mmCIF file of C-alpha atoms (C1' of nucleotides) in Angstrom:
data_model
loop_
_atom_site.group_PDB
_atom_site.id
_atom_site.type_symbol
_atom_site.label_atom_id
_atom_site.label_comp_id
_atom_site.label_asym_id
_atom_site.label_seq_id
_atom_site.Cartn_x
_atom_site.Cartn_y
_atom_site.Cartn_z
ATOM 1 C CA MET A 1 0.000 0.000 0.000
ATOM 2 C CA PHE A 2 2.440 2.644 1.209
ATOM 3 C CA SER A 3 6.200 2.584 0.659
ATOM 4 C CA LYS A 4 8.537 1.824 3.539
ATOM 5 C CA ALA A 5 9.556 5.473 3.522
ATOM 6 C CA ALA A 6 5.946 6.509 4.047
ATOM 7 C CA GLU A 7 5.418 3.948 6.809
ATOM 8 C CA TYR A 8 8.425 5.197 8.725
ATOM 9 C CA GLY A 9 7.565 8.820 8.001
ATOM 10 C CA ILE A 10 4.008 8.581 9.256
ATOM 11 C CA ARG A 11 5.004 6.728 12.411
ATOM 12 C CA ALA A 12 7.789 9.236 13.072
ATOM 13 C CA VAL A 13 5.593 12.289 12.583
ATOM 14 C CA ILE A 14 2.894 10.899 14.873
ATOM 15 C CA TYR A 15 5.504 10.376 17.545
ATOM 16 C CA VAL A 16 7.078 13.791 17.023
ATOM 17 C CA TRP A 17 3.672 15.411 17.213
ATOM 18 C CA GLY A 18 3.037 13.866 20.592
ATOM 19 C CA GLN A 19 6.378 14.915 22.003
ATOM 20 C CA SER A 20 6.162 18.352 20.464
ATOM 21 C CA ASN A 21 2.872 18.792 22.241
ATOM 22 C CA LYS A 22 4.791 18.436 25.478
ATOM 23 C CA GLY A 23 7.240 21.109 24.334
ATOM 24 C CA LEU A 24 9.984 18.694 23.319
ATOM 25 C CA LYS A 25 12.131 18.521 20.202
ATOM 26 C CA MET A 26 13.217 15.032 19.231
ATOM 27 C CA GLY A 27 16.445 13.891 17.580
ATOM 28 C CA VAL A 28 16.444 11.304 14.822
ATOM 29 C CA LYS A 29 18.175 8.735 16.991
ATOM 30 C CA ASP A 30 15.567 8.881 19.724
ATOM 31 C CA ILE A 31 12.705 8.889 17.241
ATOM 32 C CA CYS A 32 13.952 5.804 15.463
ATOM 33 C CA LYS A 33 14.623 3.989 18.696
ATOM 34 C CA GLU A 34 11.066 4.691 19.792
ATOM 35 C CA ILE A 35 9.319 3.640 16.590
ATOM 36 C CA ASP A 36 11.807 0.904 15.653
ATOM 37 C CA ALA A 37 12.807 2.271 12.246
ATOM 38 C CA PRO A 38 16.131 2.450 10.343
ATOM 39 C CA GLU A 39 17.930 5.600 11.423
ATOM 40 C CA PHE A 40 19.575 7.037 8.335
ATOM 41 C CA PHE A 41 16.731 6.147 6.022
ATOM 42 C CA THR A 42 14.128 7.695 8.285
ATOM 43 C CA ALA A 43 16.272 10.782 8.751
ATOM 44 C CA LYS A 44 16.077 11.480 5.041
ATOM 45 C CA VAL A 45 12.324 11.201 5.055
ATOM 46 C CA LEU A 46 12.022 13.639 7.958
ATOM 47 C CA GLN A 47 14.461 16.047 6.369
ATOM 48 C CA SER A 48 12.490 16.146 3.145
ATOM 49 C CA LEU A 49 9.306 16.727 5.134
ATOM 50 C CA ALA A 50 11.020 19.617 6.920
ATOM 51 C CA ARG A 51 12.119 21.058 3.585
ATOM 52 C CA LEU A 52 8.478 20.982 2.475
ATOM 53 C CA ASN A 53 7.481 22.792 5.664
ATOM 54 C CA ILE A 54 5.279 19.943 6.813
ATOM 55 C CA ILE A 55 7.298 19.624 9.995
ATOM 56 C CA SER A 56 10.038 21.812 11.548
ATOM 57 C CA SER A 57 13.634 21.176 12.574
ATOM 58 C CA ALA A 58 16.222 22.951 14.686
ATOM 59 C CA LYS A 59 19.955 22.376 14.629
ATOM 60 C CA GLY A 60 22.344 22.537 17.534
ATOM 61 C CA PRO A 61 22.138 21.286 21.100
ATOM 62 C CA ASN A 62 18.576 20.671 22.273
ATOM 63 C CA GLY A 63 17.573 20.730 18.620
ATOM 64 C CA GLY A 64 15.595 18.134 16.739
ATOM 65 C CA PHE A 65 12.343 17.740 14.892
ATOM 66 C CA TYR A 66 9.141 19.308 16.154
ATOM 67 C CA ILE A 67 5.738 20.559 15.071
ATOM 68 C CA ASP A 68 5.187 24.256 14.636
ATOM 69 C CA GLU A 69 1.899 25.905 15.611
ATOM 70 C CA GLU A 70 1.082 26.463 11.960
ATOM 71 C CA GLN A 71 1.706 22.793 11.258
ATOM 72 C CA GLU A 72 -0.512 21.387 13.948
ATOM 73 C CA GLU A 73 -3.314 20.392 11.597
ATOM 74 C CA ILE A 74 -1.269 18.117 9.322
ATOM 75 C CA LYS A 75 -3.428 15.531 7.640
ATOM 76 C CA LEU A 76 -2.398 12.024 6.730
ATOM 77 C CA ILE A 77 -2.759 12.779 3.045
ATOM 78 C CA ASP A 78 -0.169 15.536 3.284
ATOM 79 C CA LEU A 79 2.435 13.041 4.429
ATOM 80 C CA VAL A 80 1.494 10.350 1.940
ATOM 81 C CA VAL A 81 1.553 12.697 -1.041
ATOM 82 C CA ALA A 82 4.779 14.346 0.098
ATOM 83 C CA ILE A 83 6.577 11.016 0.455
ATOM 84 C CA ASP A 84 4.988 8.684 -2.097
ATOM 85 C CA GLY A 85 3.426 11.125 -4.540
ATOM 86 C CA ASP A 86 -0.106 10.817 -5.866
ATOM 87 C CA GLY A 87 0.452 7.512 -7.667
ATOM 88 C CA ILE A 88 -1.803 5.633 -5.268
ATOM 89 C CA PHE A 89 -4.723 7.774 -6.302
ATOM 90 C CA ARG A 90 -4.091 7.768 -10.038
ATOM 91 C CA GLY A 91 -2.848 4.379 -11.215
ATOM 92 C CA CYS A 92 -5.072 1.682 -12.733
ATOM 93 C CA ALA A 93 -5.519 -1.485 -10.658
ATOM 94 C CA LEU A 94 -4.716 -3.619 -13.695
ATOM 95 C CA GLY A 95 -1.835 -1.451 -14.897
ATOM 96 C CA LEU A 96 -3.538 0.023 -17.956
ATOM 97 C CA LYS A 97 -2.090 3.300 -19.126
ATOM 98 C CA GLN A 98 -5.270 4.756 -20.545
ATOM 99 C CA CYS A 99 -7.759 3.568 -17.938
ATOM 100 C CA SER A 100 -10.492 6.135 -17.288
ATOM 101 C CA GLU A 101 -14.230 6.624 -16.964
ATOM 102 C CA THR A 102 -14.684 6.569 -20.717
ATOM 103 C CA ASN A 103 -12.186 3.772 -21.379
ATOM 104 C CA PRO A 104 -12.335 1.691 -18.201
ATOM 105 C CA CYS A 105 -10.664 -1.561 -17.250
ATOM 106 C CA PRO A 106 -13.074 -4.262 -16.048
ATOM 107 C CA ILE A 107 -12.720 -3.319 -12.394
ATOM 108 C CA HIS A 108 -12.332 0.413 -12.791
ATOM 109 C CA LYS A 109 -15.615 1.338 -11.144
ATOM 110 C CA ASP A 110 -15.154 -1.039 -8.213
ATOM 111 C CA PHE A 111 -11.729 0.320 -7.453
ATOM 112 C CA LYS A 112 -12.741 3.910 -7.813
ATOM 113 C CA ALA A 113 -15.155 3.399 -4.949
ATOM 114 C CA ILE A 114 -12.502 1.896 -2.711
ATOM 115 C CA ARG A 115 -9.982 4.508 -3.678
ATOM 116 C CA ASP A 116 -12.418 7.305 -2.948
ATOM 117 C CA ASP A 117 -12.949 5.853 0.515
ATOM 118 C CA LEU A 118 -9.200 5.769 1.051
ATOM 119 C CA THR A 119 -8.776 9.331 -0.156
ATOM 120 C CA HIS A 120 -11.550 10.516 2.113
ATOM 121 C CA LEU A 121 -9.963 8.758 5.060
ATOM 122 C CA LEU A 122 -6.554 10.282 4.444
ATOM 123 C CA GLN A 123 -8.011 13.740 3.939
ATOM 124 C CA THR A 124 -10.096 13.576 7.078
ATOM 125 C CA ARG A 125 -7.819 12.132 9.706
ATOM 126 C CA THR A 126 -5.281 14.439 11.288
ATOM 127 C CA ILE A 127 -1.986 13.581 12.889
ATOM 128 C CA ARG A 128 -3.352 15.253 16.000
ATOM 129 C CA GLU A 129 -6.047 12.610 16.392
ATOM 130 C CA LEU A 130 -3.647 9.766 15.825
ATOM 131 C CA ALA A 131 -1.079 11.138 18.254
ATOM 132 C CA GLN A 132 -3.753 11.579 20.908
ATOM 133 C CA ASP A 133 -4.827 7.965 20.489
ATOM 134 C CA VAL A 134 -1.244 6.887 21.066
ATOM 135 C CA ASP A 135 -1.015 9.170 24.069
ATOM 136 C CA LYS A 136 -4.149 7.661 25.593
ATOM 137 C CA GLY A 137 -2.764 4.166 25.042
ATOM 138 C CA LEU A 138 -5.473 3.364 22.517
ATOM 139 C CA ALA A 139 -2.883 2.703 19.798
ATOM 140 C CA THR A 140 0.802 1.938 19.452
ATOM 141 C CA LEU A 141 3.633 2.778 17.066
ATOM 142 C CA VAL A 142 6.052 -0.024 17.770
ATOM 143 C CA ARG A 143 6.400 -3.794 17.575
ATOM 144 C CA MET B 1 -1.813 -2.254 -4.991
ATOM 145 C CA PHE B 2 -1.197 -5.462 -6.924
ATOM 146 C CA SER B 3 2.165 -6.655 -8.240
ATOM 147 C CA LYS B 4 2.946 -6.483 -11.921
ATOM 148 C CA ALA B 5 2.641 -10.262 -12.044
ATOM 149 C CA ALA B 6 -0.909 -10.029 -10.695
ATOM 150 C CA GLU B 7 -1.836 -7.238 -13.108
ATOM 151 C CA TYR B 8 -0.678 -9.250 -16.104
ATOM 152 C CA GLY B 9 -2.163 -12.443 -14.707
ATOM 153 C CA ILE B 10 -5.624 -10.997 -14.163
ATOM 154 C CA ARG B 11 -5.719 -9.343 -17.583
ATOM 155 C CA ALA B 12 -4.521 -12.549 -19.237
ATOM 156 C CA VAL B 13 -7.060 -14.759 -17.495
ATOM 157 C CA ILE B 14 -9.919 -12.438 -18.343
ATOM 158 C CA TYR B 15 -8.878 -12.576 -21.982
ATOM 159 C CA VAL B 16 -8.384 -16.351 -21.942
ATOM 160 C CA TRP B 17 -11.789 -16.779 -20.345
ATOM 161 C CA GLY B 18 -13.436 -14.884 -23.162
ATOM 162 C CA GLN B 19 -11.683 -16.840 -25.880
ATOM 163 C CA SER B 20 -12.193 -20.134 -24.088
ATOM 164 C CA ASN B 21 -15.892 -19.391 -24.063
ATOM 165 C CA LYS B 22 -15.732 -19.456 -27.854
ATOM 166 C CA GLY B 23 -13.995 -22.839 -27.749
ATOM 167 C CA LEU B 24 -10.487 -21.500 -28.381
ATOM 168 C CA LYS B 25 -7.180 -22.219 -26.657
ATOM 169 C CA MET B 26 -4.751 -19.330 -26.657
ATOM 170 C CA GLY B 27 -0.957 -19.376 -26.843
ATOM 171 C CA VAL B 28 1.154 -17.125 -24.646
ATOM 172 C CA LYS B 29 2.350 -15.105 -27.602
ATOM 173 C CA ASP B 30 -1.146 -14.238 -28.756
ATOM 174 C CA ILE B 31 -2.335 -13.507 -25.251
ATOM 175 C CA CYS B 32 0.494 -11.105 -24.566
ATOM 176 C CA LYS B 33 0.060 -9.376 -27.893
ATOM 177 C CA GLU B 34 -3.596 -8.841 -27.114
ATOM 178 C CA ILE B 35 -3.198 -7.502 -23.580
ATOM 179 C CA ASP B 36 0.148 -5.771 -24.191
ATOM 180 C CA ALA B 37 2.168 -7.626 -21.541
ATOM 181 C CA PRO B 38 5.744 -9.001 -21.438
ATOM 182 C CA GLU B 39 5.735 -12.487 -22.912
ATOM 183 C CA PHE B 40 8.094 -14.585 -20.813
ATOM 184 C CA PHE B 41 7.134 -12.991 -17.545
ATOM 185 C CA THR B 42 3.434 -13.448 -18.144
ATOM 186 C CA ALA B 43 4.027 -17.025 -19.283
ATOM 187 C CA LYS B 44 5.379 -17.923 -15.859
ATOM 188 C CA VAL B 45 2.387 -16.434 -14.141
ATOM 189 C CA LEU B 46 0.004 -18.442 -16.312
ATOM 190 C CA GLN B 47 2.044 -21.587 -15.794
ATOM 191 C CA SER B 48 1.870 -21.293 -12.049
ATOM 192 C CA LEU B 49 -1.875 -20.679 -12.269
ATOM 193 C CA ALA B 50 -2.193 -23.840 -14.375
ATOM 194 C CA ARG B 51 -0.164 -25.772 -11.817
ATOM 195 C CA LEU B 52 -2.604 -24.618 -9.149
ATOM 196 C CA ASN B 53 -5.506 -25.792 -11.320
ATOM 197 C CA ILE B 54 -6.985 -22.324 -11.554
ATOM 198 C CA ILE B 55 -6.719 -22.418 -15.336
ATOM 199 C CA SER B 56 -5.877 -25.242 -17.762
ATOM 200 C CA SER B 57 -3.189 -25.701 -20.398
ATOM 201 C CA ALA B 58 -2.478 -28.063 -23.278
ATOM 202 C CA LYS B 59 0.870 -28.574 -24.938
ATOM 203 C CA GLY B 60 1.544 -29.180 -28.590
ATOM 204 C CA PRO B 61 0.025 -27.752 -31.756
ATOM 205 C CA ASN B 62 -3.396 -26.200 -31.280
ATOM 206 C CA GLY B 63 -2.600 -26.158 -27.583
ATOM 207 C CA GLY B 64 -2.591 -23.192 -25.267
ATOM 208 C CA PHE B 65 -4.270 -21.915 -22.143
ATOM 209 C CA TYR B 66 -7.991 -22.294 -21.619
ATOM 210 C CA ILE B 67 -10.689 -22.466 -18.973
ATOM 211 C CA ASP B 68 -12.098 -25.818 -17.983
ATOM 212 C CA GLU B 69 -15.748 -26.285 -17.158
ATOM 213 C CA GLU B 70 -14.912 -26.799 -13.535
ATOM 214 C CA GLN B 71 -12.908 -23.565 -13.519
ATOM 215 C CA GLU B 72 -15.578 -21.340 -14.974
ATOM 216 C CA GLU B 73 -16.449 -19.665 -11.700
ATOM 217 C CA ILE B 74 -12.991 -18.343 -10.871
ATOM 218 C CA LYS B 75 -13.149 -15.320 -8.600
ATOM 219 C CA LEU B 76 -10.781 -12.409 -8.605
ATOM 220 C CA ILE B 77 -9.551 -13.254 -5.147
ATOM 221 C CA ASP B 78 -8.396 -16.681 -6.319
ATOM 222 C CA LEU B 79 -6.014 -15.061 -8.785
ATOM 223 C CA VAL B 80 -4.770 -12.402 -6.402
ATOM 224 C CA VAL B 81 -4.030 -14.848 -3.611
ATOM 225 C CA ALA B 82 -2.430 -17.368 -5.982
ATOM 226 C CA ILE B 83 -0.082 -14.765 -7.442
ATOM 227 C CA ASP B 84 0.555 -12.247 -4.669
ATOM 228 C CA GLY B 85 -0.327 -14.251 -1.586
ATOM 229 C CA ASP B 86 -2.499 -12.920 1.209
ATOM 230 C CA GLY B 87 -0.135 -10.135 2.245
ATOM 231 C CA ILE B 88 -2.551 -7.464 1.033
ATOM 232 C CA PHE B 89 -5.117 -8.644 3.541
ATOM 233 C CA ARG B 90 -2.817 -9.201 6.471
ATOM 234 C CA GLY B 91 -0.137 -6.514 6.555
ATOM 235 C CA CYS B 92 -0.325 -3.391 8.722
ATOM 236 C CA ALA B 93 -0.658 -0.100 6.862
ATOM 237 C CA LEU B 94 2.129 1.388 8.956
ATOM 238 C CA GLY B 95 4.361 -1.671 8.791
ATOM 239 C CA LEU B 96 3.944 -2.803 12.399
ATOM 240 C CA LYS B 97 4.637 -6.465 12.963
ATOM 241 C CA GLN B 98 2.226 -6.990 15.828
ATOM 242 C CA CYS B 99 -0.656 -4.831 14.681
ATOM 243 C CA SER B 100 -4.032 -6.325 15.623
ATOM 244 C CA GLU B 101 -7.395 -5.586 17.188
ATOM 245 C CA THR B 102 -5.956 -5.734 20.675
ATOM 246 C CA ASN B 103 -2.700 -3.938 19.824
ATOM 247 C CA PRO B 104 -3.671 -1.630 16.958
ATOM 248 C CA CYS B 105 -1.713 0.985 15.080
ATOM 249 C CA PRO B 106 -3.392 4.425 15.005
ATOM 250 C CA ILE B 107 -5.131 3.755 11.685
ATOM 251 C CA HIS B 108 -5.836 0.061 12.142
ATOM 252 C CA LYS B 109 -9.590 0.385 12.341
ATOM 253 C CA ASP B 110 -9.843 2.759 9.400
ATOM 254 C CA PHE B 111 -7.861 0.457 7.204
ATOM 255 C CA LYS B 112 -9.666 -2.643 8.297
ATOM 256 C CA ALA B 113 -12.855 -1.123 6.923
ATOM 257 C CA ILE B 114 -11.296 -0.362 3.572
ATOM 258 C CA ARG B 115 -9.612 -3.720 3.418
ATOM 259 C CA ASP B 116 -12.861 -5.520 4.182
ATOM 260 C CA ASP B 117 -14.467 -3.688 1.290
ATOM 261 C CA LEU B 118 -11.637 -4.771 -0.967
ATOM 262 C CA THR B 119 -11.859 -8.367 0.193
ATOM 263 C CA HIS B 120 -15.585 -8.406 -0.378
ATOM 264 C CA LEU B 121 -15.143 -7.023 -3.855
ATOM 265 C CA LEU B 122 -12.532 -9.598 -4.807
ATOM 266 C CA GLN B 123 -14.575 -12.443 -3.369
ATOM 267 C CA THR B 124 -17.727 -11.385 -5.138
ATOM 268 C CA ARG B 125 -16.653 -10.565 -8.651
ATOM 269 C CA THR B 126 -16.043 -13.439 -11.028
ATOM 270 C CA ILE B 127 -13.829 -13.550 -14.073
ATOM 271 C CA ARG B 128 -16.950 -14.476 -15.987
ATOM 272 C CA GLU B 129 -18.514 -11.093 -15.296
ATOM 273 C CA LEU B 130 -15.379 -9.191 -16.193
ATOM 274 C CA ALA B 131 -14.847 -11.152 -19.417
ATOM 275 C CA GLN B 132 -18.448 -10.526 -20.439
ATOM 276 C CA ASP B 133 -18.009 -6.808 -19.885
ATOM 277 C CA VAL B 134 -14.992 -6.870 -22.175
ATOM 278 C CA ASP B 135 -16.950 -8.874 -24.729
ATOM 279 C CA LYS B 136 -19.763 -6.335 -24.715
ATOM 280 C CA GLY B 137 -17.269 -3.525 -25.189
ATOM 281 C CA LEU B 138 -18.049 -2.077 -21.770
ATOM 282 C CA ALA B 139 -14.429 -2.469 -20.655
ATOM 283 C CA THR B 140 -11.004 -2.947 -22.183
ATOM 284 C CA LEU B 141 -7.806 -4.823 -21.371
ATOM 285 C CA VAL B 142 -5.276 -2.899 -23.404
ATOM 286 C CA ARG B 143 -3.757 0.562 -23.723
ATOM 287 C "C1'" DT C 1 35.763 30.945 20.839
ATOM 288 C "C1'" DA C 2 35.680 26.212 20.759
ATOM 289 C "C1'" DT C 3 33.357 22.041 21.429
ATOM 290 C "C1'" DT C 4 29.648 19.216 20.720
ATOM 291 C "C1'" DC C 5 25.170 18.244 19.386
ATOM 292 C "C1'" DT C 6 22.260 18.599 15.639
ATOM 293 C "C1'" DG C 7 20.336 18.277 10.794
ATOM 294 C "C1'" DC C 8 21.900 17.948 5.958
ATOM 295 C "C1'" DT C 9 23.973 16.031 1.615
ATOM 296 C "C1'" DG C 10 25.989 12.785 -1.392
ATOM 297 C "C1'" DC C 11 27.704 8.219 -2.227
ATOM 298 C "C1'" DT C 12 27.686 3.133 -1.857
ATOM 299 C "C1'" DT C 13 25.728 -1.325 -0.952
ATOM 300 C "C1'" DT C 14 22.082 -4.535 -0.715
ATOM 301 C "C1'" DT C 15 17.912 -6.646 -1.891
ATOM 302 C "C1'" DG C 16 14.069 -8.200 -4.501
ATOM 303 C "C1'" DA C 17 10.841 -7.513 -8.229
ATOM 304 C "C1'" DA C 18 10.576 -7.381 -13.117
ATOM 305 C "C1'" DA C 19 12.023 -8.777 -17.400
ATOM 306 C "C1'" DA C 20 14.647 -11.155 -20.914
ATOM 307 C "C1'" DC C 21 16.967 -15.240 -22.595
ATOM 308 C "C1'" DA C 22 17.931 -20.080 -23.513
ATOM 309 C "C1'" DT C 23 16.730 -24.800 -23.238
ATOM 310 C "C1'" DT C 24 13.865 -28.808 -22.579
ATOM 311 C "C1'" DT C 25 9.669 -31.443 -22.823
ATOM 312 C "C1'" DT C 26 5.329 -32.623 -24.647
ATOM 313 C "C1'" DT C 27 2.124 -33.420 -28.394
ATOM 314 C "C1'" DA C 28 -0.659 -32.929 -32.687
ATOM 315 C "C1'" DT C 29 -0.086 -33.159 -37.394
ATOM 316 C "C1'" DT C 30 2.016 -34.505 -41.808
ATOM 317 C "C1'" DA D 1 9.308 -41.126 -38.020
ATOM 318 C "C1'" DA D 2 9.830 -36.147 -38.731
ATOM 319 C "C1'" DT D 3 8.448 -31.738 -37.873
ATOM 320 C "C1'" DA D 4 6.549 -27.845 -35.874
ATOM 321 C "C1'" DA D 5 4.015 -25.749 -32.184
ATOM 322 C "C1'" DA D 6 3.275 -25.033 -27.755
ATOM 323 C "C1'" DA D 7 3.966 -25.190 -22.608
ATOM 324 C "C1'" DA D 8 7.372 -25.833 -18.975
ATOM 325 C "C1'" DT D 9 11.707 -24.977 -16.667
ATOM 326 C "C1'" DG D 10 16.023 -22.886 -15.402
ATOM 327 C "C1'" DT D 11 19.398 -19.090 -15.738
ATOM 328 C "C1'" DT D 12 20.794 -14.486 -16.256
ATOM 329 C "C1'" DT D 13 20.224 -9.499 -16.556
ATOM 330 C "C1'" DT D 14 18.243 -5.223 -15.370
ATOM 331 C "C1'" DC D 15 16.601 -1.820 -12.392
ATOM 332 C "C1'" DA D 16 14.704 0.727 -8.594
ATOM 333 C "C1'" DA D 17 13.567 0.731 -3.743
ATOM 334 C "C1'" DA D 18 15.561 0.249 0.640
ATOM 335 C "C1'" DA D 19 19.138 0.736 3.641
ATOM 336 C "C1'" DG D 20 23.630 1.896 5.338
ATOM 337 C "C1'" DC D 21 27.787 4.885 5.602
ATOM 338 C "C1'" DA D 22 30.866 8.899 5.737
ATOM 339 C "C1'" DG D 23 31.639 13.513 5.750
ATOM 340 C "C1'" DC D 24 29.746 18.508 5.796
ATOM 341 C "C1'" DA D 25 27.438 22.589 7.805
ATOM 342 C "C1'" DG D 26 24.847 25.077 11.103
ATOM 343 C "C1'" DA D 27 23.725 26.342 15.910
ATOM 344 C "C1'" DA D 28 23.777 26.608 20.861
ATOM 345 C "C1'" DT D 29 26.044 26.365 25.237
ATOM 346 C "C1'" DA D 30 30.028 26.331 28.279
#
DNA sequence: TATTCTGCTGCTTTTGAAAACATTTTTATT
DNA sequence: AATAAAAATGTTTTCAAAAGCAGCAGAATA
């Protein structure tokens, strides 16, 4: 479904959000230890997210990644598109290049419905909600 | 969503079903020309499907792949599972190894709903239906 | 000002899917 | 029997994602 980069990225951002809410900035090493993800690979994902202004970063001692006030309402779809692009929403399930409403593959309509549900889900759910679930112990990011 | 192997496999079987319905057996070369898929790669997919008795094959002149009477009610899910395995239905969206009802990732429930829809779709739709749509010109397998 | 803790960038290695190639085996037809 | 057509099998090549590694640059605190 998602790429490894997106999986790590989403988990990392959820964790960072939670810590940032407590006023903490988190280094890559700590983040990856917490969510059990490869360090250097995940670092690149977070850095590209910071470059896109989806999350923030600070260098130097007591630096790290954090969530700015203006970034508090990040939605899942923002992360997915930033990391994996919009291929999940565009491609044909059977790999046809010219698959569309007017020239559909045999399962075009069925998959459009499922894909619309997925899109709606990603557009609706915020990182805030997910981080709060983790904070309440209703969900986990590791193991 | 699906692997390339599954994409080619599904397209090929839909086409074979349609031709088989007219009493024809189709060679790999013709199949791949018709659905615009790589020949040798697709051949292996079809061979493994034949080995699993999901489709039939006959060697020699006038041989080829075809659908047996007992195989006429193939469902989409049979092909997907045979080619890609059940990973699509089991894996966690965020890559957690121990993600479950009792130990869920933050989007476990959301994705379960979507995945159930997908499963239902694949279990319900038969190759027969899809092949008939192609036959009527309501859907296409190429381009 | 210097040290040390950070993120940042580029390069290399590894892994597995995808694809191409070559060969063998089976079988209908002549 | 010979031939040609087709599936079946095994090997190799290609390529991109995933991951790891080493060095660079900025920033804060002592």
